[in-house]
GROMACS .gro file of C-alpha atoms in nm:
model
  377
    1MET     CA    1   2.107   0.332   2.949
    2THR     CA    2   1.822   0.397   3.190
    3ASP     CA    3   1.758   0.158   3.477
    4GLN     CA    4   1.446   0.043   3.295
    5ARG     CA    5   1.635  -0.054   2.982
    6GLN     CA    6   1.911  -0.216   3.186
    7VAL     CA    7   1.645  -0.457   3.311
    8ILE     CA    8   1.592  -0.571   2.953
    9SER     CA    9   1.960  -0.608   2.869
   10ALA     CA   10   2.026  -0.787   3.200
   11ALA     CA   11   1.744  -1.041   3.154
   12THR     CA   12   1.872  -1.399   3.151
   13THR     CA   13   1.558  -1.540   2.986
   14VAL     CA   14   1.398  -1.336   2.710
   15VAL     CA   15   1.091  -1.405   2.498
   16VAL     CA   16   1.100  -1.229   2.162
   17LYS     CA   17   0.787  -1.216   1.947
   18VAL     CA   18   0.807  -1.108   1.585
   19GLY     CA   19   0.507  -1.039   1.363
   20SER     CA   20   0.434  -1.153   1.010
   21SER     CA   21   0.487  -0.807   0.864
   22SER     CA   22   0.845  -0.808   0.999
   23LEU     CA   23   0.934  -1.143   0.844
   24THR     CA   24   0.758  -1.150   0.509
   25LEU     CA   25   0.731  -0.946   0.191
   26PRO     CA   26   0.435  -0.706   0.144
   27GLY     CA   27   0.260  -0.950  -0.089
   28GLY     CA   28   0.351  -1.258   0.114
   29GLY     CA   29   0.650  -1.490   0.108
   30ILE     CA   30   0.956  -1.493   0.332
   31ASP     CA   31   1.181  -1.186   0.344
   32VAL     CA   32   1.516  -1.360   0.370
   33ARG     CA   33   1.715  -1.049   0.456
   34ARG     CA   34   1.495  -0.949   0.750
   35VAL     CA   35   1.475  -1.302   0.888
   36ASP     CA   36   1.854  -1.333   0.870
   37GLU     CA   37   1.903  -1.000   1.046
   38LEU     CA   38   1.676  -1.108   1.332
   39VAL     CA   39   1.848  -1.445   1.369
   40ASP     CA   40   2.188  -1.276   1.375
   41VAL     CA   41   2.077  -1.049   1.661
   42LEU     CA   42   1.924  -1.332   1.863
   43SER     CA   43   2.235  -1.544   1.811
   44GLU     CA   44   2.444  -1.265   1.963
   45VAL     CA   45   2.217  -1.263   2.268
   46VAL     CA   46   2.249  -1.641   2.309
   47ALA     CA   47   2.628  -1.610   2.271
   48ASP     CA   48   2.620  -1.377   2.572
   49GLY     CA   49   2.479  -1.660   2.782
   50LYS     CA   50   2.110  -1.563   2.763
   51ARG     CA   51   1.817  -1.798   2.710
   52VAL     CA   52   1.601  -1.688   2.417
   53VAL     CA   53   1.256  -1.809   2.313
   54LEU     CA   54   1.139  -1.686   1.971
   55VAL     CA   55   0.764  -1.664   1.915
   56SER     CA   56   0.738  -1.635   1.540
   57SER     CA   57   0.440  -1.545   1.327
   58GLY     CA   58   0.452  -1.568   0.951
   59ALA     CA   59   0.358  -1.927   0.868
   60ILE     CA   60   0.044  -1.837   0.672
   61ALA     CA   61   0.202  -1.531   0.508
   62THR     CA   62   0.501  -1.741   0.406
   63GLY     CA   63   0.297  -2.036   0.283
   64PHE     CA   64   0.023  -1.895   0.064
   65PRO     CA   65   0.249  -1.765  -0.219
   66ALA     CA   66   0.431  -2.098  -0.220
   67MET     CA   67   0.094  -2.261  -0.291
   68GLY     CA   68   0.029  -2.036  -0.589
   69MET     CA   69  -0.220  -1.813  -0.407
   70THR     CA   70  -0.218  -1.442  -0.488
   71HIS     CA   71  -0.380  -1.334  -0.160
   72ARG     CA   72  -0.387  -1.448   0.201
   73PRO     CA   73  -0.660  -1.715   0.223
   74ARG     CA   74  -0.978  -1.629   0.410
   75THR     CA   75  -1.122  -1.973   0.481
   76VAL     CA   76  -1.008  -2.175   0.782
   77ALA     CA   77  -0.906  -2.466   0.560
   78GLY     CA   78  -0.710  -2.235   0.329
   79LYS     CA   79  -0.528  -2.074   0.619
   80GLN     CA   80  -0.444  -2.410   0.772
   81ALA     CA   81  -0.314  -2.541   0.441
   82ALA     CA   82  -0.099  -2.230   0.394
   83ALA     CA   83   0.030  -2.260   0.751
   84SER     CA   84   0.130  -2.624   0.701
   85VAL     CA   85   0.345  -2.522   0.403
   86GLY     CA   86   0.473  -2.198   0.552
   87GLN     CA   87   0.580  -2.352   0.883
   88GLY     CA   88   0.813  -2.585   0.699
   89ILE     CA   89   0.965  -2.305   0.492
   90LEU     CA   90   1.014  -2.078   0.793
   91LEU     CA   91   1.159  -2.349   1.015
   92ALA     CA   92   1.399  -2.461   0.743
   93HIS     CA   93   1.533  -2.108   0.708
   94TYR     CA   94   1.552  -2.053   1.084
   95THR     CA   95   1.735  -2.386   1.122
   96SER     CA   96   1.988  -2.300   0.853
   97ARG     CA   97   2.058  -1.946   0.972
   98PHE     CA   98   2.087  -2.035   1.341
   99ALA     CA   99   2.313  -2.327   1.243
  100SER     CA  100   2.550  -2.079   1.079
  101HIS     CA  101   2.601  -1.943   1.433
  102GLY     CA  102   2.645  -2.292   1.578
  103LEU     CA  103   2.296  -2.301   1.731
  104ARG     CA  104   2.016  -2.554   1.715
  105VAL     CA  105   1.646  -2.477   1.708
  106GLY     CA  106   1.340  -2.669   1.817
  107GLN     CA  107   0.989  -2.608   1.688
  108VAL     CA  108   0.710  -2.588   1.948
  109LEU     CA  109   0.355  -2.561   1.812
  110LEU     CA  110   0.087  -2.480   2.069
  111THR     CA  111  -0.289  -2.443   2.086
  112VAL     CA  112  -0.495  -2.293   2.368
  113ASN     CA  113  -0.570  -2.645   2.492
  114ASP     CA  114  -0.200  -2.691   2.565
  115LEU     CA  115  -0.207  -2.405   2.815
  116VAL     CA  116  -0.556  -2.420   2.965
  117ARG     CA  117  -0.520  -2.756   3.138
  118PRO     CA  118  -0.281  -2.781   3.433
  119THR     CA  119  -0.122  -3.105   3.313
  120SER     CA  120  -0.050  -2.990   2.958
  121TYR     CA  121   0.054  -2.648   3.094
  122ARG     CA  122   0.322  -2.821   3.303
  123ASN     CA  123   0.424  -3.034   3.006
  124ALA     CA  124   0.467  -2.727   2.787
  125TRP     CA  125   0.681  -2.563   3.056
  126SER     CA  126   0.892  -2.876   3.094
  127THR     CA  127   0.955  -2.901   2.719
  128LEU     CA  128   1.055  -2.537   2.682
  129ASP     CA  129   1.273  -2.544   2.993
  130THR     CA  130   1.453  -2.858   2.875
  131LEU     CA  131   1.520  -2.707   2.533
  132LEU     CA  132   1.661  -2.393   2.692
  133GLU     CA  133   1.879  -2.589   2.933
  134LEU     CA  134   2.022  -2.781   2.636
  135GLY     CA  135   2.110  -2.457   2.461
  136VAL     CA  136   1.841  -2.497   2.196
  137VAL     CA  137   1.646  -2.192   2.073
  138PRO     CA  138   1.274  -2.280   2.090
  139ILE     CA  139   1.073  -2.138   1.802
  140VAL     CA  140   0.712  -2.117   1.914
  141ASN     CA  141   0.405  -2.061   1.701
  142GLU     CA  142   0.034  -2.122   1.733
  143ASN     CA  143  -0.048  -2.453   1.570
  144ASP     CA  144  -0.244  -2.296   1.284
  145THR     CA  145  -0.270  -2.626   1.098
  146VAL     CA  146  -0.515  -2.768   1.356
  147ALA     CA  147  -0.638  -2.473   1.563
  148THR     CA  148  -1.001  -2.370   1.519
  149GLY     CA  149  -1.195  -2.076   1.657
  150GLU     CA  150  -1.258  -2.254   1.985
  151ILE     CA  151  -0.892  -2.337   2.049
  152LYS     CA  152  -0.707  -2.036   1.908
  153PHE     CA  153  -0.506  -1.780   2.102
  154GLY     CA  154  -0.623  -1.520   1.851
  155ASP     CA  155  -0.280  -1.381   1.785
  156ASN     CA  156   0.081  -1.462   1.868
  157ASP     CA  157   0.107  -1.150   2.086
  158ARG     CA  158  -0.110  -1.317   2.349
  159LEU     CA  159   0.073  -1.645   2.298
  160ALA     CA  160   0.405  -1.466   2.358
  161ALA     CA  161   0.280  -1.321   2.687
  162LEU     CA  162   0.166  -1.666   2.801
  163VAL     CA  163   0.502  -1.814   2.704
  164ALA     CA  164   0.680  -1.538   2.897
  165GLU     CA  165   0.475  -1.632   3.203
  166LEU     CA  166   0.535  -2.001   3.139
  167VAL     CA  167   0.916  -1.983   3.127
  168ARG     CA  168   0.940  -1.711   3.395
  169ALA     CA  169   1.110  -1.473   3.154
  170GLN     CA  170   1.265  -1.151   3.279
  171ALA     CA  171   1.170  -0.964   2.961
  172LEU     CA  172   0.922  -0.979   2.674
  173VAL     CA  173   1.009  -0.801   2.349
  174LEU     CA  174   0.732  -0.745   2.094
  175LEU     CA  175   0.881  -0.668   1.753
  176SER     CA  176   0.652  -0.514   1.495
  177ASP     CA  177   0.644  -0.285   1.192
  178VAL     CA  178   0.591   0.019   1.416
  179ASP     CA  179   0.867   0.172   1.626
  180ALA     CA  180   0.666   0.234   1.944
  181LEU     CA  181   0.321   0.282   2.094
  182TYR     CA  182   0.141   0.599   1.985
  183THR     CA  183  -0.169   0.766   2.122
  184ALA     CA  184  -0.329   0.714   1.779
  185HIS     CA  185  -0.226   0.551   1.454
  186PRO     CA  186   0.127   0.678   1.366
  187ASP     CA  187  -0.011   0.825   1.043
  188SER     CA  188  -0.244   1.053   1.237
  189PRO     CA  189  -0.117   1.412   1.268
  190ASP     CA  190  -0.202   1.428   1.640
  191ALA     CA  191  -0.040   1.095   1.727
  192ARG     CA  192   0.204   1.119   2.018
  193ARG     CA  193   0.481   0.864   2.079
  194LEU     CA  194   0.496   0.706   2.425
  195ASP     CA  195   0.839   0.617   2.559
  196VAL     CA  196   0.724   0.463   2.888
  197VAL     CA  197   0.389   0.324   3.004
  198GLU     CA  198   0.352   0.310   3.380
  199ASP     CA  199  -0.007   0.182   3.389
  200ILE     CA  200  -0.173   0.026   3.085
  201ASP     CA  201  -0.520   0.066   3.238
  202ALA     CA  202  -0.470   0.442   3.260
  203LEU     CA  203  -0.404   0.476   2.886
  204GLU     CA  204  -0.642   0.675   2.668
  205ILE     CA  205  -0.547   0.582   2.314
  206ASP     CA  206  -0.709   0.493   1.984
  207THR     CA  207  -0.616   0.146   1.854
  208HIS     CA  208  -0.897   0.090   1.605
  209LYS     CA  209  -0.701   0.117   1.280
  210ALA     CA  210  -0.594  -0.217   1.133
  211GLY     CA  211  -0.235  -0.318   1.073
  212SER     CA  212  -0.070  -0.475   0.771
  213GLY     CA  213  -0.242  -0.701   0.525
  214VAL     CA  214  -0.024  -1.006   0.595
  215GLY     CA  215  -0.063  -1.021   0.974
  216THR     CA  216  -0.355  -1.081   1.207
  217GLY     CA  217  -0.259  -0.865   1.501
  218GLY     CA  218  -0.276  -0.498   1.578
  219MET     CA  219  -0.200  -0.261   1.861
  220THR     CA  220  -0.497  -0.384   2.064
  221THR     CA  221  -0.353  -0.735   2.086
  222LYS     CA  222  -0.009  -0.598   2.172
  223LEU     CA  223  -0.152  -0.396   2.459
  224GLU     CA  224  -0.338  -0.702   2.582
  225ALA     CA  225  -0.014  -0.901   2.568
  226ALA     CA  226   0.169  -0.625   2.755
  227ARG     CA  227  -0.107  -0.620   3.018
  228MET     CA  228  -0.078  -0.995   3.068
  229ALA     CA  229   0.300  -0.993   3.092
  230THR     CA  230   0.331  -0.693   3.322
  231SER     CA  231   0.071  -0.851   3.551
  232ALA     CA  232   0.313  -1.141   3.576
  233GLY     CA  233   0.595  -0.905   3.671
  234VAL     CA  234   0.757  -0.919   3.326
  235PRO     CA  235   0.876  -0.590   3.172
  236VAL     CA  236   0.778  -0.544   2.807
  237VAL     CA  237   0.923  -0.343   2.520
  238LEU     CA  238   0.732  -0.279   2.198
  239ALA     CA  239   0.961  -0.176   1.914
  240SER     CA  240   1.034  -0.207   1.545
  241ALA     CA  241   1.199  -0.530   1.432
  242SER     CA  242   1.476  -0.317   1.284
  243ASP     CA  243   1.556  -0.201   1.640
  244ALA     CA  244   1.590  -0.553   1.782
  245ARG     CA  245   1.960  -0.520   1.856
  246GLY     CA  246   1.908  -0.191   2.034
  247VAL     CA  247   1.617  -0.320   2.244
  248LEU     CA  248   1.802  -0.629   2.359
  249GLY     CA  249   2.113  -0.423   2.424
  250GLY     CA  250   1.928  -0.182   2.651
  251ALA     CA  251   1.896   0.117   2.417
  252ALA     CA  252   1.613   0.364   2.474
  253VAL     CA  253   1.409   0.262   2.170
  254GLY     CA  254   1.047   0.159   2.146
  255THR     CA  255   0.798   0.179   2.433
  256TYR     CA  256   0.878   0.032   2.773
  257PHE     CA  257   0.592  -0.110   2.983
  258ARG     CA  258   0.671  -0.115   3.353
  259PRO     CA  259   0.585  -0.445   3.527
  260MET     CA  260   0.354  -0.460   3.826
  261ALA     CA  261   0.536  -0.463   4.160
  262THR     CA  262   0.355  -0.774   4.283
  263ARG     CA  263   0.389  -1.084   4.070
  264ARG     CA  264   0.096  -1.323   4.069
  265SER     CA  265   0.142  -1.688   4.150
  266ARG     CA  266   0.166  -1.931   3.859
  267ARG     CA  267  -0.179  -2.064   3.948
  268LEU     CA  268  -0.338  -1.720   3.927
  269LEU     CA  269  -0.156  -1.641   3.603
  270TRP     CA  270  -0.301  -1.958   3.454
  271LEU     CA  271  -0.646  -1.864   3.585
  272ALA     CA  272  -0.634  -1.507   3.453
  273ASP     CA  273  -0.476  -1.561   3.113
  274ALA     CA  274  -0.500  -1.921   2.998
  275ALA     CA  275  -0.779  -2.106   3.172
  276THR     CA  276  -1.111  -2.165   2.995
  277PRO     CA  277  -1.405  -2.106   3.234
  278GLN     CA  278  -1.635  -2.405   3.264
  279GLY     CA  279  -1.932  -2.212   3.399
  280GLN     CA  280  -2.066  -1.886   3.536
  281ILE     CA  281  -2.165  -1.779   3.885
  282VAL     CA  282  -2.386  -1.471   3.912
  283ILE     CA  283  -2.364  -1.281   4.241
  284ASP     CA  284  -2.561  -0.998   4.404
  285GLU     CA  285  -2.438  -0.641   4.444
  286GLY     CA  286  -2.343  -0.700   4.805
  287ALA     CA  287  -2.110  -0.977   4.702
  288VAL     CA  288  -1.968  -0.761   4.420
  289GLU     CA  289  -1.885  -0.495   4.678
  290ALA     CA  290  -1.729  -0.748   4.915
  291LEU     CA  291  -1.510  -0.897   4.642
  292THR     CA  292  -1.398  -0.574   4.477
  293THR     CA  293  -1.349  -0.342   4.775
  294ARG     CA  294  -1.277  -0.574   5.069
  295HIS     CA  295  -1.108  -0.853   4.870
  296SER     CA  296  -1.332  -1.106   5.039
  297SER     CA  297  -1.394  -1.466   4.940
  298LEU     CA  298  -1.719  -1.553   4.764
  299LEU     CA  299  -1.973  -1.705   5.002
  300ALA     CA  300  -2.284  -1.897   4.904
  301VAL     CA  301  -2.512  -1.629   5.047
  302GLY     CA  302  -2.403  -1.390   4.769
  303VAL     CA  303  -2.473  -1.629   4.481
  304THR     CA  304  -2.796  -1.579   4.288
  305ARG     CA  305  -2.762  -1.795   3.975
  306VAL     CA  306  -2.540  -2.071   3.836
  307HIS     CA  307  -2.476  -2.156   3.470
  308GLY     CA  308  -2.274  -2.431   3.309
  309ASP     CA  309  -2.148  -2.773   3.405
  310PHE     CA  310  -1.842  -2.745   3.628
  311GLN     CA  311  -1.683  -2.953   3.900
  312ALA     CA  312  -1.488  -2.863   4.212
  313GLY     CA  313  -1.148  -2.731   4.101
  314ASP     CA  314  -1.272  -2.594   3.768
  315PRO     CA  315  -1.229  -2.228   3.665
  316VAL     CA  316  -1.551  -2.025   3.649
  317THR     CA  317  -1.649  -1.670   3.554
  318ILE     CA  318  -1.798  -1.444   3.822
  319LEU     CA  319  -2.066  -1.204   3.698
  320ALA     CA  320  -2.251  -0.909   3.855
  321PRO     CA  321  -2.632  -0.892   3.841
  322ASP     CA  322  -2.619  -0.682   3.522
  323GLY     CA  323  -2.386  -0.930   3.351
  324ARG     CA  324  -2.062  -0.732   3.381
  325LEU     CA  325  -1.748  -0.932   3.446
  326VAL     CA  326  -1.628  -0.931   3.806
  327GLY     CA  327  -1.350  -1.186   3.772
  328ARG     CA  328  -1.255  -1.549   3.756
  329GLY     CA  329  -1.207  -1.807   4.025
  330ILE     CA  330  -1.155  -2.173   4.106
  331ALA     CA  331  -1.481  -2.321   4.236
  332GLN     CA  332  -1.464  -2.537   4.548
  333PHE     CA  333  -1.795  -2.708   4.469
  334SER     CA  334  -1.969  -2.848   4.161
  335HIS     CA  335  -2.245  -2.664   3.974
  336ASP     CA  336  -2.508  -2.890   4.131
  337GLU     CA  337  -2.378  -2.822   4.481
  338VAL     CA  338  -2.363  -2.445   4.428
  339ARG     CA  339  -2.721  -2.443   4.299
  340VAL     CA  340  -2.836  -2.602   4.624
  341MET     CA  341  -2.616  -2.376   4.839
  342ARG     CA  342  -2.683  -2.040   4.669
  343GLY     CA  343  -2.836  -1.770   4.887
  344ARG     CA  344  -2.776  -1.969   5.205
  345SER     CA  345  -2.578  -1.840   5.502
  346SER     CA  346  -2.267  -2.024   5.619
  347ALA     CA  347  -2.439  -2.102   5.950
  348TRP     CA  348  -2.739  -2.262   5.774
  349LEU     CA  349  -2.513  -2.465   5.545
  350ALA     CA  350  -2.305  -2.594   5.836
  351ALA     CA  351  -2.616  -2.695   6.030
  352GLU     CA  352  -2.808  -2.851   5.741
  353MET     CA  353  -2.535  -2.988   5.514
  354GLY     CA  354  -2.234  -3.028   5.742
  355PRO     CA  355  -1.926  -2.815   5.822
  356ALA     CA  356  -1.766  -2.871   5.480
  357ALA     CA  357  -2.058  -2.693   5.310
  358SER     CA  358  -1.983  -2.371   5.499
  359ARG     CA  359  -1.658  -2.319   5.307
  360GLU     CA  360  -1.626  -2.040   5.054
  361ILE     CA  361  -1.763  -2.106   4.707
  362ILE     CA  362  -1.445  -1.941   4.577
  363HIS     CA  363  -1.159  -1.849   4.810
  364ARG     CA  364  -1.006  -1.505   4.759
  365ASP     CA  365  -0.663  -1.664   4.705
  366ALA     CA  366  -0.806  -1.856   4.408
  367MET     CA  367  -0.967  -1.554   4.246
  368VAL     CA  368  -0.856  -1.293   3.991
  369LEU     CA  369  -1.067  -0.979   3.963
  370SER     CA  370  -1.129  -0.812   3.629
  371ARG     CA  371  -0.915  -0.514   3.539
  372ARG     CA  372  -1.063  -0.209   3.366
  373ARG     CA  373  -1.022  -0.204   2.987
  374THR     CA  374  -0.940   0.148   2.868
  375THR     CA  375  -0.824   0.114   2.507
  376LYS     CA  376  -1.069   0.239   2.248
  377LYS     CA  377  -1.171   0.028   1.950
   0.00000   0.00000   0.00000
């Protein structure tokens, strides 16, 4: 095994995400054989003393045939109804198969709201940590039965990356119906397989082609999940579900994504990946330069416009004059205060409004700058 793959096999806490296409039949409905094979592998890992969190898709794909539907529903209500049926079927099978190995499972259904607020974020961490300490295998899924467009993760790949951050996992394994990351769709004659990705932002690949008909994700969402996890210092492997045993055992299968050397604090991870901005602060080009090249804090003098209704301590989006995203940060003042302070020097603010007003609008330690997106769509 390479040192990189030894990191995966040596991880004491592992988050494993499996997609709908790896759990269900082509036309929908649970694929018992494939689910059982996955559970058997994960049970072996738990028997070795590891903590495993399973992020499982497949509720909608499992549920719609059970409701007499011939195709995956397209309406929100139809999807939520299918998910409510499918979640029960999936959990029942997971419970039974894990029980055959002497293991218990616990279902954890999450929405974005559970991870965007500090209090519920801590509660989610506490629940998952307690389950793991008790030897229970948490089975996590987005709560499709209630989630709407405003409160959806978008795909379980992103949810898996957030869960990996949440539980401080040492590895994230993304299991799919493809065996690795390719420079183009695997069907393309010029597609080249990538064994290791050192820097996701340096990739030049084509991810536009859609995946299977039963899932919602694609390679774009998997790369976004890998970007999130590696930013948190978590190594990632993307591989076929049929290679699960090899991945978790340290075999050189799939694509390995090297983690960043510096791991962000939990607060900055929340800000970058989970928090919902409550407003926007537009800054001038001088401030953009100061933030991006000198890693400075944002001062009032560089602020030109303020949008939204936010309070001190809320996350906000930082925008350049032309509207491009600069980053996110935790505001130290409310929207009303920033509107009064914008364009003013620290000296003027201290003299006219008191010493407290001369503080940074956003401190550099409470700021995450945008990273360049290089995948093509």
